[in-house]
Short mmCIF file of C-alpha atoms in Angstrom, two decimals:
data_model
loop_
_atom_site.label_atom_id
_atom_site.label_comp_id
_atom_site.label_asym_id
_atom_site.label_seq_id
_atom_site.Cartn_x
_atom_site.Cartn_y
_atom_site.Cartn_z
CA UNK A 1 111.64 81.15 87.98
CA UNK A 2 109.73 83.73 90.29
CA UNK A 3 109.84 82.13 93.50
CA UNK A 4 110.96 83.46 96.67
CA UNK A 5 113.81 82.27 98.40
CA UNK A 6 115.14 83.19 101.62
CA UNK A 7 118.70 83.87 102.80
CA UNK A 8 120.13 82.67 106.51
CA UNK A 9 119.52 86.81 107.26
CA UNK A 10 116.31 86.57 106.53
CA UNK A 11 115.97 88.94 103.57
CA UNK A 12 114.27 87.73 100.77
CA UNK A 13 115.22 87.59 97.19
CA UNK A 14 113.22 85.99 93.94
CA UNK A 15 114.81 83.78 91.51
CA UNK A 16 114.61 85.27 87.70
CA UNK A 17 117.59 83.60 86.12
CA UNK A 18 117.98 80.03 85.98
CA UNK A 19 121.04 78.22 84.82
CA UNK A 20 122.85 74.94 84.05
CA UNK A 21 125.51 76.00 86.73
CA UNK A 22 123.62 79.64 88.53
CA UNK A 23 121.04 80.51 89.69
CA UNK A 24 120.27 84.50 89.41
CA UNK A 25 118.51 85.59 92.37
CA UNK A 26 117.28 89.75 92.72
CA UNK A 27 117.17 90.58 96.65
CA UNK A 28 114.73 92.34 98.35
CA UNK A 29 115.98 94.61 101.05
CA UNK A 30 119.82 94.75 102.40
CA UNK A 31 122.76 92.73 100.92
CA UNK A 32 124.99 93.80 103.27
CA UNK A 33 124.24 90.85 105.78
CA UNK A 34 124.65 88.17 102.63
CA UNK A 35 128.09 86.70 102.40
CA UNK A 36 129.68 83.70 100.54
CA UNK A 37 128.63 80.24 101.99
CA UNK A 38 125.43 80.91 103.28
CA UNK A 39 122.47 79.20 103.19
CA UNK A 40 119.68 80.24 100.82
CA UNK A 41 116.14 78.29 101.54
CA UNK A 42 113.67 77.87 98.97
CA UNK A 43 110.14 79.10 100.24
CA UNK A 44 107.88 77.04 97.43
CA UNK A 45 105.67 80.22 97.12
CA UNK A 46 105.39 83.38 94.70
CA UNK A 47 105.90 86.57 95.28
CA UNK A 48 102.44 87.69 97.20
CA UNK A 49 101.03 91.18 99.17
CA UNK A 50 98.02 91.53 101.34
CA UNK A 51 95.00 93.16 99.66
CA UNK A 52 91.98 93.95 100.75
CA UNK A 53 89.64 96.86 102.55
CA UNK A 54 91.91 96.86 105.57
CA UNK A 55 94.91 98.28 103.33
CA UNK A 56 92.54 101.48 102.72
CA UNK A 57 94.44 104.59 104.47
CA UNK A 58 97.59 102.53 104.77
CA UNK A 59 101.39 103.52 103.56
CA UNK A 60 103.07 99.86 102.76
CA UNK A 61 106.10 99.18 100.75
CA UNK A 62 106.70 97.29 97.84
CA UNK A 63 106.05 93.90 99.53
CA UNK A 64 103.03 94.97 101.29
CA UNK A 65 104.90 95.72 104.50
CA UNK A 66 103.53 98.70 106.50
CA UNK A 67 105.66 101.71 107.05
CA UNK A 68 103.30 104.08 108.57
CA UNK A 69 103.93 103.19 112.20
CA UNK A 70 100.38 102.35 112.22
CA UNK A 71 100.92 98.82 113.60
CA UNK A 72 99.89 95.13 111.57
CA UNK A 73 97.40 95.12 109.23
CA UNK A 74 93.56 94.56 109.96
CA UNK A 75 91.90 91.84 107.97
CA UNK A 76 93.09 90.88 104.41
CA UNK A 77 93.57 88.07 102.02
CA UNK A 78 96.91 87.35 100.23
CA UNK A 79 97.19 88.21 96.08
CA UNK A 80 99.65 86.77 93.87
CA UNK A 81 101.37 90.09 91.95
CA UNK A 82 101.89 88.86 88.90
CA UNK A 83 98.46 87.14 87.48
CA UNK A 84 97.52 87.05 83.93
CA UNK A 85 94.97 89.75 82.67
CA UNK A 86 91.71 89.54 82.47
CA UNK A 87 90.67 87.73 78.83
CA UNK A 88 88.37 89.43 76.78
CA UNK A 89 85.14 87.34 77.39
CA UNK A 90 85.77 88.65 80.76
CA UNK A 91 86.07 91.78 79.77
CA UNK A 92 82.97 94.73 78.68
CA UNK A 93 83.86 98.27 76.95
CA UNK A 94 84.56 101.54 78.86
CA UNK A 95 81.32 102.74 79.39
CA UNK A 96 81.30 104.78 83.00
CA UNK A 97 82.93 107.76 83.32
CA UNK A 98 85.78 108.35 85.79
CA UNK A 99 85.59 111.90 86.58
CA UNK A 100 88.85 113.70 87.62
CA UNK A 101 87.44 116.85 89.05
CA UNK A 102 89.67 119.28 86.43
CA UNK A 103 87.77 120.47 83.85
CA UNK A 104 90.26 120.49 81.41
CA UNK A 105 91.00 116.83 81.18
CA UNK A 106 87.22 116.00 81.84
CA UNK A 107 85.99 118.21 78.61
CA UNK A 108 88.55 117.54 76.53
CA UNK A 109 90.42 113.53 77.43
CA UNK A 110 87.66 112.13 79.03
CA UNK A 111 88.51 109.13 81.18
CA UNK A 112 86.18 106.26 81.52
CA UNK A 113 86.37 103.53 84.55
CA UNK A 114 89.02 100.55 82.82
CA UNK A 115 90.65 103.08 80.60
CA UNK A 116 94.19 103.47 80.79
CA UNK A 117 95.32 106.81 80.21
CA UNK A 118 98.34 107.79 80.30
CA UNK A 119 99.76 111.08 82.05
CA UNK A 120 103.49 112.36 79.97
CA UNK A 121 105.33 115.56 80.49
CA UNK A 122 108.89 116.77 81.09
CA UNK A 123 110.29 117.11 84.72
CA UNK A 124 107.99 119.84 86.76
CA UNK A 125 105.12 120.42 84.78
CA UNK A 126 102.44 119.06 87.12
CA UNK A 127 101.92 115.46 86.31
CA UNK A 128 101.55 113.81 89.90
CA UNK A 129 99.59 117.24 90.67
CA UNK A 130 97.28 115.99 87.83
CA UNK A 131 96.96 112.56 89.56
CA UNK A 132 96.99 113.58 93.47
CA UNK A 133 94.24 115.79 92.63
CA UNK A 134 92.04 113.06 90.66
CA UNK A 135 92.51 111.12 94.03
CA UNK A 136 91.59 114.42 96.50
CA UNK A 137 88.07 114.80 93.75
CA UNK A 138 87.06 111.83 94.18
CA UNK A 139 86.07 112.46 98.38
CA UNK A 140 83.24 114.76 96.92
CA UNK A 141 81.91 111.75 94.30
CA UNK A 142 82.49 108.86 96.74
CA UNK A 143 79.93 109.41 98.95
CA UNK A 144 77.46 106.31 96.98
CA UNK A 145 78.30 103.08 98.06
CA UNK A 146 78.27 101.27 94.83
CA UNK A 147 80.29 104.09 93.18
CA UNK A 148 82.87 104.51 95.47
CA UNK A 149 86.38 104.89 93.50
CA UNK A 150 89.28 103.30 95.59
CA UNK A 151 92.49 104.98 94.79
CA UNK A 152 96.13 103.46 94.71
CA UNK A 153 99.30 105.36 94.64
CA UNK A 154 102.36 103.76 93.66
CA UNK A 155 105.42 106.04 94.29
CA UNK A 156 108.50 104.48 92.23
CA UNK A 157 111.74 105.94 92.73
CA UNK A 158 110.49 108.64 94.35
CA UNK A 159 112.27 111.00 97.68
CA UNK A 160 111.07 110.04 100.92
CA UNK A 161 110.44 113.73 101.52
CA UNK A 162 107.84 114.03 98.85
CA UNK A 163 106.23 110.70 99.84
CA UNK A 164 105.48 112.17 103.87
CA UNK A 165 104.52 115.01 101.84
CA UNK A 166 101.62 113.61 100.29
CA UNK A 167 100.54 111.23 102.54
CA UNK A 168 100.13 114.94 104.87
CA UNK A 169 97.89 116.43 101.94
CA UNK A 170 96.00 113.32 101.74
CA UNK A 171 95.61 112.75 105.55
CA UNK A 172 94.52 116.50 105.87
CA UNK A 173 91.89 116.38 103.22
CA UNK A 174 90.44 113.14 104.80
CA UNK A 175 91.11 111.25 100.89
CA UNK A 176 93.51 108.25 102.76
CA UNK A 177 90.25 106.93 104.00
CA UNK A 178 89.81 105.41 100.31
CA UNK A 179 93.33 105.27 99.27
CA UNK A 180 96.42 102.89 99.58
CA UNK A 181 100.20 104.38 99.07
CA UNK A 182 102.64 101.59 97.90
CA UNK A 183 106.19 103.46 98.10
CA UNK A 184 109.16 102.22 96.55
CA UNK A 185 111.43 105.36 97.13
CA UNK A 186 114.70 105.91 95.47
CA UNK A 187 117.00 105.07 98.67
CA UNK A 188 115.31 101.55 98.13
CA UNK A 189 117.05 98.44 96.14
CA UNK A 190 116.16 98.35 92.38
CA UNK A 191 114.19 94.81 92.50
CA UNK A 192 111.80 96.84 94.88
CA UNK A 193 111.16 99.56 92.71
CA UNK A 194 110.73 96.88 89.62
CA UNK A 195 107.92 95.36 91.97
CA UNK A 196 105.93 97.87 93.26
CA UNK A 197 103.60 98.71 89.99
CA UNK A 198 102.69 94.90 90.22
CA UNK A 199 101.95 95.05 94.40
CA UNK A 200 99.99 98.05 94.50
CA UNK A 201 98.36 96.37 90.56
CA UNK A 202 97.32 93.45 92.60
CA UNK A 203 95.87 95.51 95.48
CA UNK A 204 93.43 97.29 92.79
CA UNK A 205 92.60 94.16 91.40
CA UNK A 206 91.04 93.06 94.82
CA UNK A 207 88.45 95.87 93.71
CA UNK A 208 87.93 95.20 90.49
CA UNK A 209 87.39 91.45 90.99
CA UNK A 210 84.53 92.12 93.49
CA UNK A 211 82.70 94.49 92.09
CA UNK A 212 83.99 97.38 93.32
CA UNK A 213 85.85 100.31 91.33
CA UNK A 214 89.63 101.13 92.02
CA UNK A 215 91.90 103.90 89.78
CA UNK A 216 96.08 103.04 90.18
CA UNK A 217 98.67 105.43 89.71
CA UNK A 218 101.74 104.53 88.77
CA UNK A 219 104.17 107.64 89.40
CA UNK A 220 106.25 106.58 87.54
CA UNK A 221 106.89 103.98 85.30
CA UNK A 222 110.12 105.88 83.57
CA UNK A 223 111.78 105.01 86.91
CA UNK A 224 110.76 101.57 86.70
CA UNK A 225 112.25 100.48 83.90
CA UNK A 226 115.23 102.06 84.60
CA UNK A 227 115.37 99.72 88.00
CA UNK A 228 114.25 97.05 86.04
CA UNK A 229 117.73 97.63 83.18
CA UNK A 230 119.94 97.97 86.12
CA UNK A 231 118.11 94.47 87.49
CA UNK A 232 118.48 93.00 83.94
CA UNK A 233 122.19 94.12 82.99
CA UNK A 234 123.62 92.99 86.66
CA UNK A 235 121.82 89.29 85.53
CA UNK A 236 124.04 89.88 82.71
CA UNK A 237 121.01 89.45 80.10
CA UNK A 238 121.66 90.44 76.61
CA UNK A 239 120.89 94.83 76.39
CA UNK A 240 118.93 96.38 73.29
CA UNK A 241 118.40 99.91 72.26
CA UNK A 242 119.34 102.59 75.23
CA UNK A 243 120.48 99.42 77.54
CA UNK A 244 116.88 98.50 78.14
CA UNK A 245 116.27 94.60 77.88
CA UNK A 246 114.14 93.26 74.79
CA UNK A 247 111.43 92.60 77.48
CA UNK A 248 110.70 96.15 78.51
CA UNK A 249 107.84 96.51 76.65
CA UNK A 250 106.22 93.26 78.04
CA UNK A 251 107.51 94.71 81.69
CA UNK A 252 104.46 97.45 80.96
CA UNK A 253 102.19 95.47 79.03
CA UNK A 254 101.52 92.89 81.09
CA UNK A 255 101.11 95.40 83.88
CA UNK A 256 98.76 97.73 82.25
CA UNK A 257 96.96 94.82 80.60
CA UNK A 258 95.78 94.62 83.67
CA UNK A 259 93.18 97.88 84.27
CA UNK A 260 90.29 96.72 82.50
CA UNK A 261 86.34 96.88 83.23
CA UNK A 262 84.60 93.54 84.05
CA UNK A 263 81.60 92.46 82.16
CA UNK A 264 78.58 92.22 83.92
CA UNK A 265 79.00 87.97 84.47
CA UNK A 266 81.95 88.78 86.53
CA UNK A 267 81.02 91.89 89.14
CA UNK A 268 81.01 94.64 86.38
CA UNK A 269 83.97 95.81 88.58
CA UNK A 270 86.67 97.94 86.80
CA UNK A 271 90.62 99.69 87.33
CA UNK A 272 91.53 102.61 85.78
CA UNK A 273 94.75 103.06 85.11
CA UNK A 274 96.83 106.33 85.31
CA UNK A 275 100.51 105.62 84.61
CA UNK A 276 102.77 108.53 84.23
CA UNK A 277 105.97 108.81 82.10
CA UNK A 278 108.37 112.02 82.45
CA UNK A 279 110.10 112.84 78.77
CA UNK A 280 113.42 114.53 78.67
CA UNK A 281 113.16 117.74 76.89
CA UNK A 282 109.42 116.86 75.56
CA UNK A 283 110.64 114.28 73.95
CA UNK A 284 107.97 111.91 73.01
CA UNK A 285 109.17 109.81 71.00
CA UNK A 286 111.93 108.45 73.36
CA UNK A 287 111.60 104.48 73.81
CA UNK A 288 110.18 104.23 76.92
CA UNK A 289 107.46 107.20 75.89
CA UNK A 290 106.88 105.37 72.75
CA UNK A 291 106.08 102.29 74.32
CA UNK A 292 104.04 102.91 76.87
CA UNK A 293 101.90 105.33 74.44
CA UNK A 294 101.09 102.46 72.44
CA UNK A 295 99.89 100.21 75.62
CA UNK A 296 97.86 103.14 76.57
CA UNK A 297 94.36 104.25 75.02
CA UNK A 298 95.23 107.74 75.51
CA UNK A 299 97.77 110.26 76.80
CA UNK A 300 97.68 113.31 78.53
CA UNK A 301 100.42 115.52 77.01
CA UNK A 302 102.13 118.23 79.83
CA UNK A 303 104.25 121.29 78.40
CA UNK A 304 106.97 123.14 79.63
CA UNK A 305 106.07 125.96 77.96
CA UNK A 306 102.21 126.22 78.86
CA UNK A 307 103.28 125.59 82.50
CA UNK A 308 105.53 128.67 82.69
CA UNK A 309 102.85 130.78 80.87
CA UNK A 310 100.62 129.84 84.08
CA UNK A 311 97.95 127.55 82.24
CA UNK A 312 97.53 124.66 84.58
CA UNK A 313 97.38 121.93 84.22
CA UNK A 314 99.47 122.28 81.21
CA UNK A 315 98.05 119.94 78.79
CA UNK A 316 98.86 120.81 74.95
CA UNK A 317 95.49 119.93 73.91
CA UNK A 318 96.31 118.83 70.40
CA UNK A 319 99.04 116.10 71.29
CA UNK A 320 96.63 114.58 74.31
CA UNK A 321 93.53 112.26 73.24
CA UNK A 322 91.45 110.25 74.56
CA UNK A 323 91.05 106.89 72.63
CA UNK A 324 87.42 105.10 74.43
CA UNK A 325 86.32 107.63 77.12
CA UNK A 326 84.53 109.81 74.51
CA UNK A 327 81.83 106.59 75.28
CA UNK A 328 82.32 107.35 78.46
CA UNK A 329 81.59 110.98 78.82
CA UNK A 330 78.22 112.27 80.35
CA UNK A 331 75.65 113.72 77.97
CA UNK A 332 75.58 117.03 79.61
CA UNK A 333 79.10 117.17 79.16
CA UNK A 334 79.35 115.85 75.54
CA UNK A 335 77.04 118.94 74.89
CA UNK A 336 78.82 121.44 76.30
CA UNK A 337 82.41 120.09 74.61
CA UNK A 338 81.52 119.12 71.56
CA UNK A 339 83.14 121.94 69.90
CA UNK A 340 85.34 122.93 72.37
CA UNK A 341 88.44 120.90 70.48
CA UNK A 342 87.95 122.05 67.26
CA UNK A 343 87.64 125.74 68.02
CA UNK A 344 90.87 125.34 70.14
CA UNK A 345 92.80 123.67 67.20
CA UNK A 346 91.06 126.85 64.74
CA UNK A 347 92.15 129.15 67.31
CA UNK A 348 95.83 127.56 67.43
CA UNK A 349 95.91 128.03 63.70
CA UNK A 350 94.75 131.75 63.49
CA UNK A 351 97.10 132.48 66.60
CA UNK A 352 99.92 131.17 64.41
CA UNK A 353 99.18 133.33 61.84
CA UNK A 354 98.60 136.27 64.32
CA UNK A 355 102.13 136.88 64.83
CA UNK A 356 102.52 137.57 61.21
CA UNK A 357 100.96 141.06 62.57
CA UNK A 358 99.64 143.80 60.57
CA UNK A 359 99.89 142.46 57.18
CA UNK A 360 96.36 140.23 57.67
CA UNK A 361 93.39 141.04 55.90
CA UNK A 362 90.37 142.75 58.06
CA UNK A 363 88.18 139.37 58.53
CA UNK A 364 91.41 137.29 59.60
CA UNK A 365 92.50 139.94 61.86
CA UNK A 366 88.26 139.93 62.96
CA UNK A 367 88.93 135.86 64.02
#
């Protein structure tokens, strides 16, 4: 299971069911030019995509295929996309920080280099605005070598429109020098959009592995599973609670496993993760939601309701935390925030009491 095959039109496809009598093959690209009776040639490899320095400023799809009109490829090595995690000999704590450029989630949900953090808000409340501008700070920070941060962008399920879109706002602010966009949009087949996280994964782990430091987006991984339960329900596999397949959570563990900092013995190299989940109706405790908080060691909690009231980015600071970058945070920075939660959650309380109006005593009504 998991190798590529080939059909007599050339589209590939990548066995994940095998049976007595079937064999239960997802394709990649086109079935329109498959028909009964043909041909299908096994390729004895695993699924693979270039990686490497020469796919910095690229736009490739979910095979590693350019679609930028760029022409081939410079230079690069082929990575398998799905490779076990790092273990944890291998691996050293979060101990860098991996600044975002917005003060509110560098104060408050610090983010260290190897963290995954995870960015979860309802439809239109600025989460891949969160993430695009992470990638568009970084151009001021990158300009020492050894610090450099190498951004990917995986678009899952996404329009074409808003793809061009932001490869134009990072081309104009010079950020695709240091970036890679994997797209999987939503006009493409569902076995794409299952793959891309693990593509553009193993193009960040060419970073990590040498030494280097890469952050991966994953915008988003709602979408993802949703390809991946039409993938699993058309192989006819068993469905468990909202139609997802028992394996869902594994589908995100075993890619988000894979962000982690190298110890020193091994390039001190690192990914940061920054997977994003959209809730229906701020619903966090969805499946999906609930899983993927759990992988995470953080979230970053977006609200309707703050985003209409013009506070952006619209993180409800009491439902977002930040589980290891608090190691990670500078010292200046630690100084300055120390505090800063707690009087926000003392505020929140008085301001909660506030609307009981008048009928306060003078040193409540004084807070």
């Amino acid at each position: 299971a998991g190798e590529m095959v080939e059909f007599a039109s050339g589209v590939k496809g990548i066995a994940l069911n095998l049976e007595n009598e079937n064999v239960g093959i997802v394709v990649f690209g086109s079935d329109t030019a498959i028909k009964e009776g043909d041909l299908v040639k096994r390729t004895g490899s695993i699924v693979d995509v270039p990686a490497g320095k020469a796919m910095l400023g690229r736009v490739v799809d979910a095979l590693g295929a350019p679609i930028d009109g760029k022409g081939a490829l410079g230079d690069h090595e082929r990575r398998r996309v799905e490779v076990k995690a790092p273990g944890i000999i291998e691996r050293k704590s979060v101990h860098e920080p991996m600044q975002t450029g917005l003060k509110a989630v560098d104060s408050l949900v610090p983010i260290g280099r190897g963290q995954r953090e995870l960015i979860i808000g309802d439809r239109q409340t600025g989460k891949t605005a969160i993430a695009i501008d992470t990638i568009l700070n970084q151009k001021e920070m990158n300009g020492k070598e050894n610090e450099t941060l190498y951004c990917v962008y995986v678009a899952i399920g996404q329009k074409r429109s808003t793809v061009a879109q932001l490869v134009q706002i990072l081309s104009e602010a010079n950020a695709l020098d240091y970036s890679v966009l994997v797209a999987a949009t939503a006009s493409d087949p569902a076995p794409l959009q299952f793959l891309a996280p693990y593509s553009g994964c193993a193009m960040g782990e060419y970073f990590r592995d040498n030494g280097m430091h890469a952050l991966i987006i994953y915008d988003d991984l709602s979408k993802q599973a949703v390809a991946y339960r039409q993938m699993s329900l058309l192989l006819r596999r068993p469905p468990g609670r909202e139609a997802f397949p028992g394996d869902v959570f594994y589908l995100h563990s075993r890619l988000l496993e894979r962000a982690a900092k190298r110890s020193d013995q091994t390039g001190a190299g690192s990914l940061t993760a920054l997977p994003v989940i959209e809730t229906q109706a701020g619903d966090v405790s969805a499946y999906i939601p609930t899983n993927v908080i759990s992988i995470t060691d953080g979230q970053i909690c977006l609200e309707t309701e703050l985003f209409y009231r013009g506070i952006r980015p619209a993180i409800n600071v009491g439902l977002s935390v930040s589980r290891v970058g608090s190691a990670a945070q500078l010292k200046t920075m630690k100084q300055v925030c120390g505090s800063l939660k707690l009087e926000l959650a003392q505020y929140r309380e008085v301001a909660a009491f506030a609307q009981f109006g008048s009928d306060l005593d003078a040193a409540t009504q004084a807070l």
